[in-house]
Coordinates of C-alpha atoms in Angstrom, one line a residue:
X5 CA 118.6 69.0 88.7
X6 CA 117.8 69.7 92.3
X7 CA 120.2 69.0 95.2
X8 CA 118.5 65.7 96.1
X9 CA 117.4 64.5 92.7
X10 CA 115.2 65.9 90.0
X11 CA 112.0 67.9 90.7
X12 CA 110.2 65.2 88.7
X13 CA 111.4 62.5 91.1
X14 CA 110.4 64.6 94.1
X15 CA 106.9 65.3 92.7
X16 CA 106.4 61.6 91.9
X17 CA 107.4 60.7 95.5
X18 CA 105.0 63.3 96.8
X19 CA 102.2 62.0 94.6
X20 CA 102.9 58.4 95.6
X21 CA 102.9 59.4 99.3
X22 CA 99.6 61.3 98.9
X23 CA 98.0 58.4 97.0
X24 CA 99.2 55.9 99.7
X25 CA 97.8 58.0 102.5
X26 CA 94.5 58.3 100.7
X27 CA 94.3 54.5 100.6
X28 CA 95.5 53.9 104.1
X29 CA 98.9 52.7 103.0
X30 CA 101.1 55.5 104.4
X31 CA 102.9 53.0 106.7
X32 CA 103.9 50.7 103.9
X33 CA 107.6 49.9 103.8
X34 CA 109.7 51.6 101.1
X35 CA 110.6 48.4 99.4
X36 CA 106.9 47.6 98.9
X37 CA 105.9 51.2 97.9
X38 CA 107.3 50.5 94.4
X39 CA 104.5 48.0 93.9
X40 CA 101.9 50.8 94.2
X41 CA 103.1 52.6 91.1
X42 CA 101.3 50.4 88.5
X43 CA 98.1 50.6 90.4
X44 CA 98.4 54.3 90.9
X45 CA 99.1 54.8 87.2
X46 CA 96.0 52.7 86.1
X47 CA 93.8 54.6 88.6
X48 CA 95.0 57.9 87.1
X49 CA 94.3 56.6 83.6
X50 CA 90.8 55.6 84.7
X51 CA 90.2 59.1 86.1
X52 CA 91.5 60.7 82.8
X53 CA 89.2 58.4 80.7
X54 CA 86.2 59.4 82.8
X55 CA 87.0 63.0 82.2
X56 CA 87.2 62.4 78.5
X57 CA 83.9 60.5 78.5
X58 CA 85.3 57.0 77.6
X59 CA 82.9 54.1 77.2
X60 CA 82.2 52.1 80.3
X61 CA 83.7 49.0 78.7
X62 CA 87.1 50.7 78.5
X63 CA 86.9 51.8 82.1
X64 CA 85.8 48.3 83.2
X65 CA 89.0 46.8 81.6
X66 CA 91.1 49.3 83.5
X67 CA 89.5 48.1 86.8
X68 CA 90.3 44.5 85.9
X69 CA 93.9 45.6 85.3
X70 CA 94.0 47.1 88.8
X71 CA 92.7 43.8 90.3
X72 CA 95.3 41.9 88.3
X73 CA 98.1 44.1 89.6
X74 CA 96.8 43.8 93.2
X75 CA 96.7 40.1 92.9
X76 CA 100.3 39.9 91.8
X77 CA 101.2 42.3 94.6
X78 CA 99.6 40.0 97.1
X79 CA 101.3 37.0 95.7
X80 CA 104.7 38.7 95.9
X81 CA 104.1 39.7 99.5
X82 CA 103.0 36.2 100.4
X83 CA 106.1 34.9 98.7
X84 CA 108.2 37.3 100.8
X85 CA 106.6 36.0 104.0
X86 CA 107.3 32.4 103.0
X87 CA 110.9 33.2 102.2
X88 CA 111.4 34.9 105.6
X89 CA 110.0 31.8 107.3

């Protein structure tokens, strides 16, 4: 274990930061950054499937999963706005 957490935690944080920057989300508040994780994981899975030569149908389902996760993220963010008044 490293001084400030495990190396795995650090590398995950770095990957998340890089992914967020790539998508123009580097200024996202830390409490919302957790929401990026499922989308980032699905996108990584899609990339892996493309490398492995998966059928387009399998990849299409993954894109639908990303859209679903994004919709839930938007709903949670809107709910936060409503709760804050």
